[in-house]
Coordinates of C-alpha atoms in Angstrom, one line a residue:
Chain A
M1 CA 1.7 40.5 1.0
P2 CA 4.5 40.0 3.5
T3 CA 6.4 43.0 4.6
P4 CA 10.3 43.1 4.5
D5 CA 10.1 42.7 8.3
V6 CA 8.2 39.5 8.2
P7 CA 9.9 37.0 5.8
P8 CA 7.4 34.7 4.2
T9 CA 7.0 31.0 5.1
A10 CA 8.6 28.8 2.4
V11 CA 7.4 25.4 1.3
L12 CA 9.6 22.3 0.6
L13 CA 7.8 19.6 -1.4
D14 CA 8.8 16.0 -1.7
L15 CA 8.4 14.7 -5.3
D16 CA 8.4 10.9 -5.3
G17 CA 5.0 9.8 -3.8
T18 CA 3.9 13.3 -2.9
L19 CA 3.5 15.0 -6.3
V20 CA 3.6 11.8 -8.3
D21 CA 1.6 8.6 -7.5
S22 CA 4.7 6.4 -7.4
V23 CA 4.7 4.6 -4.0
Y24 CA 3.0 1.4 -5.2
P25 CA 5.1 1.1 -8.4
H26 CA 8.2 1.4 -6.1
V27 CA 6.8 -1.4 -3.9
I28 CA 6.4 -3.7 -6.8
A29 CA 9.8 -2.8 -8.3
W30 CA 11.6 -3.5 -5.0
H31 CA 9.6 -6.7 -4.5
E32 CA 10.6 -8.0 -7.9
A33 CA 14.2 -6.9 -7.5
L34 CA 14.5 -8.5 -4.1
A35 CA 12.9 -11.7 -5.3
A36 CA 15.2 -11.9 -8.3
A37 CA 18.1 -11.7 -5.9
G38 CA 16.6 -14.5 -3.8
H39 CA 15.1 -12.4 -1.0
T40 CA 11.4 -12.8 -0.2
V41 CA 10.1 -9.7 1.6
A42 CA 6.5 -8.9 2.3
M43 CA 5.1 -6.1 0.2
A44 CA 3.6 -4.3 3.2
A45 CA 7.0 -4.3 4.8
I46 CA 8.6 -2.8 1.7
H47 CA 5.8 -0.2 1.6
S48 CA 6.6 0.8 5.2
G49 CA 10.2 1.6 4.1
I50 CA 9.4 3.6 1.0
G51 CA 10.6 7.2 1.4
M52 CA 13.6 6.5 3.5
G53 CA 17.0 6.8 1.7
S54 CA 17.4 3.9 -0.7
D55 CA 20.8 3.3 1.0
R56 CA 18.9 2.6 4.2
L57 CA 16.0 0.6 2.8
L58 CA 17.7 -2.7 2.1
P59 CA 19.6 -3.0 5.4
W60 CA 16.4 -2.1 7.1
L61 CA 14.4 -4.7 5.3
L62 CA 17.0 -7.5 5.4
G63 CA 18.3 -6.8 8.8
G64 CA 21.8 -5.7 8.3
H65 CA 24.5 -5.4 5.7
V66 CA 23.5 -6.5 2.2
D67 CA 26.2 -7.8 0.0
D68 CA 24.4 -7.3 -3.3
A69 CA 22.7 -4.0 -2.3
Q70 CA 24.0 -2.1 -5.4
A71 CA 22.8 -4.7 -7.8
I72 CA 19.4 -4.9 -6.2
S73 CA 19.1 -1.1 -6.2
D74 CA 20.0 -0.9 -9.8
D75 CA 17.5 -3.7 -10.7
H76 CA 14.8 -1.8 -8.7
K77 CA 15.6 1.4 -10.6
Q78 CA 15.3 -0.3 -14.0
R79 CA 12.0 -2.1 -13.1
F80 CA 10.6 1.2 -11.8
L81 CA 11.6 3.1 -15.0
D82 CA 10.2 0.3 -17.1
R83 CA 6.8 1.2 -15.7
A84 CA 7.3 4.9 -15.8
D85 CA 4.7 5.3 -18.6
H86 CA 2.0 4.5 -16.1
L87 CA 3.0 7.2 -13.6
V88 CA 0.5 10.0 -13.0
P89 CA 0.5 13.1 -10.7
T90 CA -1.2 12.8 -7.4
T91 CA -4.6 14.5 -7.0
G92 CA -4.2 18.2 -7.3
A93 CA -0.4 18.2 -7.5
N94 CA -0.2 20.5 -10.5
A95 CA -3.0 22.7 -9.2
L96 CA -1.1 23.2 -5.9
L97 CA 2.1 24.1 -7.7
E98 CA 0.2 26.7 -9.8
D99 CA -1.4 28.0 -6.6
L100 CA 2.0 28.5 -5.0
E101 CA 3.3 30.2 -8.1
R102 CA 0.3 32.5 -8.4
R103 CA 0.5 33.5 -4.8
E104 CA 4.3 33.9 -5.0
V105 CA 4.9 31.5 -2.1
P106 CA 8.6 30.6 -2.1
F107 CA 8.8 26.9 -2.7
L108 CA 11.4 24.3 -3.7
I109 CA 11.0 20.6 -4.6
S110 CA 13.4 18.5 -2.6
T111 CA 14.1 15.0 -3.8
S112 CA 16.6 12.2 -3.2
A113 CA 15.7 10.6 -6.5
G114 CA 18.6 10.0 -8.9
T115 CA 18.8 11.9 -12.2
T116 CA 16.9 9.4 -14.4
E117 CA 14.2 8.8 -11.8
R118 CA 13.8 12.5 -11.3
E119 CA 13.3 13.0 -15.0
A120 CA 10.7 10.3 -15.2
L121 CA 8.8 11.8 -12.2
L122 CA 8.9 15.3 -13.7
A123 CA 7.7 13.9 -17.0
A124 CA 4.8 12.3 -15.2
L125 CA 4.0 15.7 -13.7
G126 CA 4.3 17.3 -17.1
R127 CA 6.6 20.1 -15.7
S128 CA 10.3 20.6 -16.5
D129 CA 10.6 24.2 -15.2
L130 CA 10.2 23.6 -11.5
P131 CA 12.6 24.8 -8.8
I132 CA 14.1 21.5 -7.6
T133 CA 17.1 20.4 -5.6
G134 CA 18.6 16.9 -5.0
A135 CA 20.7 14.8 -2.8
D136 CA 24.1 15.7 -4.1
D137 CA 26.6 16.3 -1.3
V138 CA 24.1 15.3 1.4
A139 CA 25.8 13.2 4.0
S140 CA 22.9 11.3 5.4
S141 CA 19.6 10.3 3.7
K142 CA 16.0 10.6 5.1
P143 CA 14.9 10.3 7.9
A144 CA 18.1 12.4 8.6
P145 CA 17.4 16.1 8.2
D146 CA 20.4 16.8 5.9
L147 CA 18.5 16.8 2.6
L148 CA 15.9 19.3 3.9
I149 CA 18.5 21.5 5.7
A150 CA 20.4 21.7 2.4
A151 CA 17.2 22.5 0.5
R152 CA 16.3 25.3 2.9
A153 CA 19.6 26.9 2.3
E154 CA 18.9 26.9 -1.4
I155 CA 15.6 28.7 -1.3
E156 CA 16.0 32.1 -3.0
G157 CA 15.3 35.3 -1.1
E158 CA 14.8 35.7 2.6
V159 CA 12.4 33.2 4.2
G160 CA 11.0 32.8 7.6
S161 CA 9.7 29.4 8.8
V162 CA 9.6 26.4 6.5
I163 CA 6.8 23.9 5.9
M164 CA 7.7 20.5 4.5
V165 CA 5.0 18.5 2.6
G166 CA 5.6 14.8 2.2
D167 CA 3.8 11.5 1.9
A168 CA 6.0 9.2 4.0
P169 CA 6.7 9.1 7.8
W170 CA 10.4 9.5 6.9
D171 CA 9.6 12.9 5.4
A172 CA 7.9 14.0 8.6
M173 CA 10.7 12.7 10.7
A174 CA 13.3 14.5 8.6
A175 CA 11.3 17.7 8.7
T176 CA 10.8 17.6 12.4
R177 CA 14.5 17.0 13.0
A178 CA 15.3 20.0 10.7
G179 CA 13.0 22.2 12.8
M180 CA 10.3 22.5 10.1
D181 CA 6.6 22.0 10.3
A182 CA 5.6 18.7 8.6
I183 CA 2.4 18.3 6.6
A184 CA 1.6 14.8 5.4
V185 CA -0.4 13.7 2.4
R186 CA -2.2 10.3 2.6
C187 CA -1.6 9.6 -1.1
G188 CA 1.4 7.5 -0.3
G189 CA -0.8 5.0 1.5
F190 CA 0.6 5.5 4.9
G191 CA -1.8 5.4 7.9
D192 CA -2.7 8.5 9.9
D193 CA -1.3 6.9 13.1
T194 CA 2.1 6.3 11.4
L195 CA 2.2 9.8 9.9
R196 CA 1.2 11.5 13.1
G197 CA 3.7 9.4 15.1
A198 CA 6.4 10.6 12.8
G199 CA 5.6 14.2 13.6
A200 CA 3.1 15.3 11.0
S201 CA 1.1 18.2 12.4
R202 CA -1.5 18.1 9.7
I203 CA -2.7 15.3 7.4
V204 CA -4.7 15.7 4.2
D205 CA -5.6 13.3 1.4
A206 CA -3.6 14.8 -1.4
P207 CA -1.7 18.0 -2.5
G208 CA -4.9 19.5 -4.0
D209 CA -6.3 19.8 -0.4
L210 CA -3.5 22.2 0.4
I211 CA -4.4 24.8 -2.2
G212 CA -4.7 28.3 -0.7
T213 CA -3.5 27.1 2.7
L214 CA 0.3 27.2 2.4
Chain B
M1 CA -8.6 -32.6 22.6
P2 CA -12.1 -31.2 22.5
T3 CA -14.8 -33.5 23.9
P4 CA -18.1 -34.2 22.1
D5 CA -19.8 -31.8 24.5
V6 CA -17.5 -28.8 23.5
P7 CA -17.5 -28.4 19.7
P8 CA -14.1 -27.1 18.5
T9 CA -13.6 -23.5 17.3
A10 CA -13.3 -23.5 13.5
V11 CA -11.2 -21.1 11.4
L12 CA -12.2 -19.4 8.2
L13 CA -9.2 -18.0 6.2
D14 CA -9.3 -15.4 3.5
L15 CA -7.1 -16.3 0.5
D16 CA -6.3 -13.2 -1.6
G17 CA -4.0 -10.9 0.4
T18 CA -4.1 -13.1 3.5
L19 CA -2.4 -16.3 2.4
V20 CA -0.9 -14.8 -0.8
D21 CA 0.9 -11.5 -0.9
S22 CA -1.5 -10.1 -3.6
V23 CA -2.8 -6.8 -2.5
Y24 CA -0.2 -4.6 -4.1
P25 CA -0.4 -6.4 -7.5
H26 CA -4.2 -5.9 -7.3
V27 CA -3.7 -2.2 -6.7
I28 CA -1.5 -1.9 -9.8
A29 CA -3.8 -4.0 -11.9
W30 CA -6.8 -1.9 -11.0
H31 CA -4.9 1.3 -11.5
E32 CA -3.9 0.3 -15.0
A33 CA -7.3 -1.0 -15.9
L34 CA -9.0 2.2 -14.7
A35 CA -6.4 4.4 -16.5
A36 CA -6.9 2.5 -19.7
A37 CA -10.7 3.2 -19.4
G38 CA -9.9 6.9 -18.8
H39 CA -10.3 7.0 -15.0
T40 CA -7.5 8.4 -12.9
V41 CA -7.8 7.1 -9.4
A42 CA -5.2 7.5 -6.6
M43 CA -3.5 4.2 -5.8
A44 CA -3.9 4.7 -2.1
A45 CA -7.7 5.0 -2.7
I46 CA -7.7 1.8 -4.7
H47 CA -5.7 0.1 -1.9
S48 CA -8.4 1.2 0.6
G49 CA -11.0 -0.7 -1.3
I50 CA -9.1 -3.9 -2.0
G51 CA -10.9 -6.8 -0.3
M52 CA -14.4 -5.6 -0.8
G53 CA -16.5 -7.4 -3.4
S54 CA -15.2 -6.5 -6.8
D55 CA -18.8 -5.6 -7.8
R56 CA -18.7 -2.9 -5.1
L57 CA -15.2 -1.6 -5.7
L58 CA -15.7 0.4 -8.9
P59 CA -18.9 2.2 -7.8
W60 CA -17.2 3.0 -4.5
L61 CA -14.1 4.4 -6.2
L62 CA -15.9 6.3 -9.0
G63 CA -18.8 7.5 -6.9
G64 CA -21.8 5.7 -8.4
H65 CA -22.9 3.5 -11.3
V66 CA -20.1 2.6 -13.7
D67 CA -21.1 1.9 -17.3
D68 CA -18.0 0.0 -18.3
A69 CA -17.6 -1.8 -15.0
Q70 CA -17.5 -5.3 -16.5
A71 CA -14.8 -4.3 -19.1
I72 CA -12.7 -2.7 -16.4
S73 CA -13.0 -5.7 -14.1
D74 CA -12.1 -8.1 -17.0
D75 CA -9.1 -5.9 -17.8
H76 CA -8.0 -5.8 -14.1
K77 CA -8.3 -9.6 -14.0
Q78 CA -6.1 -10.1 -17.1
R79 CA -3.5 -7.6 -15.8
F80 CA -3.5 -9.3 -12.4
L81 CA -3.1 -12.8 -14.0
D82 CA -0.3 -11.5 -16.3
R83 CA 1.7 -10.9 -13.2
A84 CA 0.8 -14.1 -11.3
D85 CA 4.3 -15.5 -11.8
H86 CA 5.5 -13.0 -9.2
L87 CA 2.9 -14.0 -6.5
V88 CA 4.3 -15.5 -3.3
P89 CA 2.7 -16.7 -0.1
T90 CA 2.5 -14.3 2.8
T91 CA 5.0 -14.9 5.7
G92 CA 4.2 -18.2 7.4
A93 CA 1.0 -18.9 5.3
N94 CA 1.9 -22.5 4.6
A95 CA 3.3 -23.1 8.0
L96 CA 0.0 -21.9 9.5
L97 CA -2.0 -24.3 7.3
E98 CA 0.2 -27.2 8.3
D99 CA -0.2 -26.2 11.9
L100 CA -4.0 -26.3 11.6
E101 CA -3.8 -29.6 9.8
R102 CA -1.5 -31.2 12.4
R103 CA -3.6 -30.0 15.3
E104 CA -6.8 -31.0 13.5
V105 CA -8.4 -27.6 13.8
P106 CA -11.4 -27.5 11.5
F107 CA -10.7 -24.8 8.8
L108 CA -11.9 -23.7 5.5
I109 CA -10.5 -21.1 3.0
S110 CA -13.2 -18.7 2.0
T111 CA -12.6 -16.6 -1.1
S112 CA -14.6 -14.5 -3.5
A113 CA -11.9 -14.8 -6.2
G114 CA -13.1 -16.2 -9.5
T115 CA -12.0 -19.6 -10.7
T116 CA -8.9 -18.5 -12.7
E117 CA -7.7 -16.1 -10.0
R118 CA -8.3 -18.7 -7.3
E119 CA -6.1 -21.2 -9.3
A120 CA -3.4 -18.6 -9.6
L121 CA -3.5 -17.9 -5.9
L122 CA -3.4 -21.6 -4.9
A123 CA -0.5 -22.1 -7.4
A124 CA 1.4 -19.3 -5.6
L125 CA 0.7 -21.1 -2.3
G126 CA 1.9 -24.4 -3.8
R127 CA -1.2 -26.2 -2.5
S128 CA -4.0 -27.6 -4.6
D129 CA -5.5 -29.9 -1.9
L130 CA -6.9 -27.3 0.5
P131 CA -10.5 -27.2 1.7
I132 CA -11.9 -24.1 0.0
T133 CA -15.2 -22.5 -0.8
G134 CA -16.2 -19.7 -3.1
A135 CA -18.7 -17.0 -3.8
D136 CA -21.2 -19.1 -5.9
D137 CA -24.8 -18.4 -4.9
V138 CA -23.8 -15.7 -2.4
A139 CA -26.2 -12.8 -2.7
S140 CA -24.1 -9.9 -1.4
S141 CA -20.3 -9.6 -1.4
K142 CA -18.0 -8.4 1.4
P143 CA -18.3 -6.4 3.7
A144 CA -21.7 -8.2 3.7
P145 CA -21.5 -11.4 5.9
D146 CA -23.1 -13.7 3.3
L147 CA -19.9 -15.3 2.0
L148 CA -18.7 -16.1 5.6
I149 CA -22.1 -17.4 6.7
A150 CA -22.2 -19.7 3.7
A151 CA -18.7 -20.8 4.4
R152 CA -19.5 -21.6 8.1
A153 CA -22.3 -23.8 6.9
E154 CA -19.9 -25.8 4.8
I155 CA -17.4 -26.7 7.5
E156 CA -17.5 -30.4 8.0
G157 CA -18.4 -31.8 11.4
E158 CA -19.8 -30.0 14.4
V159 CA -18.1 -26.7 15.3
G160 CA -18.6 -24.2 18.0
S161 CA -17.5 -20.6 17.5
V162 CA -15.8 -19.5 14.3
I163 CA -12.7 -17.3 13.9
M164 CA -12.1 -15.4 10.7
V165 CA -8.6 -14.4 9.6
G166 CA -8.3 -11.7 6.9
D167 CA -6.1 -8.9 5.8
A168 CA -8.7 -6.2 4.9
P169 CA -11.1 -4.2 7.0
W170 CA -13.8 -5.6 4.7
D171 CA -13.0 -9.1 6.1
A172 CA -13.3 -7.9 9.7
M173 CA -16.6 -6.1 9.0
A174 CA -18.0 -9.2 7.3
A175 CA -16.8 -11.4 10.1
T176 CA -18.3 -9.2 12.8
R177 CA -21.6 -9.0 11.0
A178 CA -21.6 -12.8 10.7
G179 CA -21.0 -13.0 14.5
M180 CA -17.5 -14.3 14.2
D181 CA -14.3 -13.2 15.9
A182 CA -12.2 -11.3 13.4
I183 CA -8.4 -11.6 13.4
A184 CA -6.5 -9.3 11.1
V185 CA -3.1 -9.8 9.5
R186 CA -1.1 -6.6 8.6
C187 CA 0.4 -8.1 5.4
G188 CA -2.3 -6.5 3.2
G189 CA -0.8 -3.1 4.2
F190 CA -3.9 -1.8 6.1
G191 CA -3.2 0.3 9.1
D192 CA -4.0 -0.9 12.6
D193 CA -6.5 1.9 13.2
T194 CA -8.4 0.9 10.1
L195 CA -8.4 -2.8 11.0
R196 CA -9.4 -2.2 14.6
G197 CA -12.1 0.2 13.5
A198 CA -13.5 -2.5 11.3
G199 CA -13.9 -4.9 14.2
A200 CA -10.6 -6.8 14.3
S201 CA -10.1 -8.1 17.9
R202 CA -6.5 -9.1 17.3
I203 CA -3.9 -7.9 14.8
V204 CA -0.7 -9.7 13.9
D205 CA 1.9 -9.1 11.1
A206 CA 1.3 -12.3 9.1
P207 CA -0.3 -15.7 9.2
G208 CA 2.9 -17.2 10.7
D209 CA 2.3 -15.3 13.9
L210 CA -0.9 -17.3 14.4
I211 CA 0.8 -20.7 14.6
G212 CA -0.3 -22.5 17.7
T213 CA -2.8 -19.9 18.7
L214 CA -6.0 -20.8 16.7

């Protein structure tokens, strides 16, 4: 057990794509919403942008200001929620959470998902009692570090260093900018070269591979 | 123009995922079909297997013989076809085909897709007049070279070397085993390290990037 002189390492966990296998449904939902608005965007390109702030995604994909961004985002959200019944946890997600709880590792789920999406993701996980914080009052979305810096401030008790676990390169970039160690899980479908290039210091297949190691 | 002494280089093109942006819909369709049969498989793992012969995919994902493989495959096919209205060509796919036609480069589309899926893919492409060959009478599916060797034998006129264009590592492996040069397109969402490791000698974003170069 940590002594009072050595504050424990805390863990921040991304939710969407990291604890729930939701990246591919997001790709499909964005592709359909963009197509409905008259924009043809390659699915692999959409995949590359999943995990950055949704306010950044459309300008990034379409190359500048997007007049109908709010309507496309709303349509994406609805299409994603329409498929929420198919969402399942990533491999070992719940087992990792139980491992952290059992070993009394301070942890907090940090998500930029809106209220309705967050509820759908937690329902897929089958947990409604998890420590979780969101993107309210955060000035700049991932890959900016703001969300993670705000989350770190919310972790109860004294903590030392912070490890961030996420599936997207945008998570690893945000963590590195926030001065945290970034661990990546491959379950979002991002390549090792991409994750490593974004700053991930360790890459595993899925949350279950982190049991006993955080 | 090539002289009679120097047979032209011919091009074999994969259809599913290479000319049509179909990899992500396949991932979703397989995930749903597997879930309906009681198998939870990570979407990123399914993605990794897209492009190998569908007879190989389920044993590869589930680790051995699968009793209900035919039922799962049929269910996948139906779920994929149910979403066929959303299929669109990959970036520059039709422009590349027109480029090959205009420059009289011998080419043939080589696909292991079944009849109904092939029709849906060609409909998404908006072309029904393309030279195309399938997997009939092929002993072993990709990454075995059989499909590509059979396709090479079907190209009309005398040809010299053959270039294969595909989106999946399984395409590049099959091409390399068939003694062909493998070019990979990133539009299937596979990472450069994966594609290069499978034997791709050149990697571009999408078919449109190959215009004038084949």
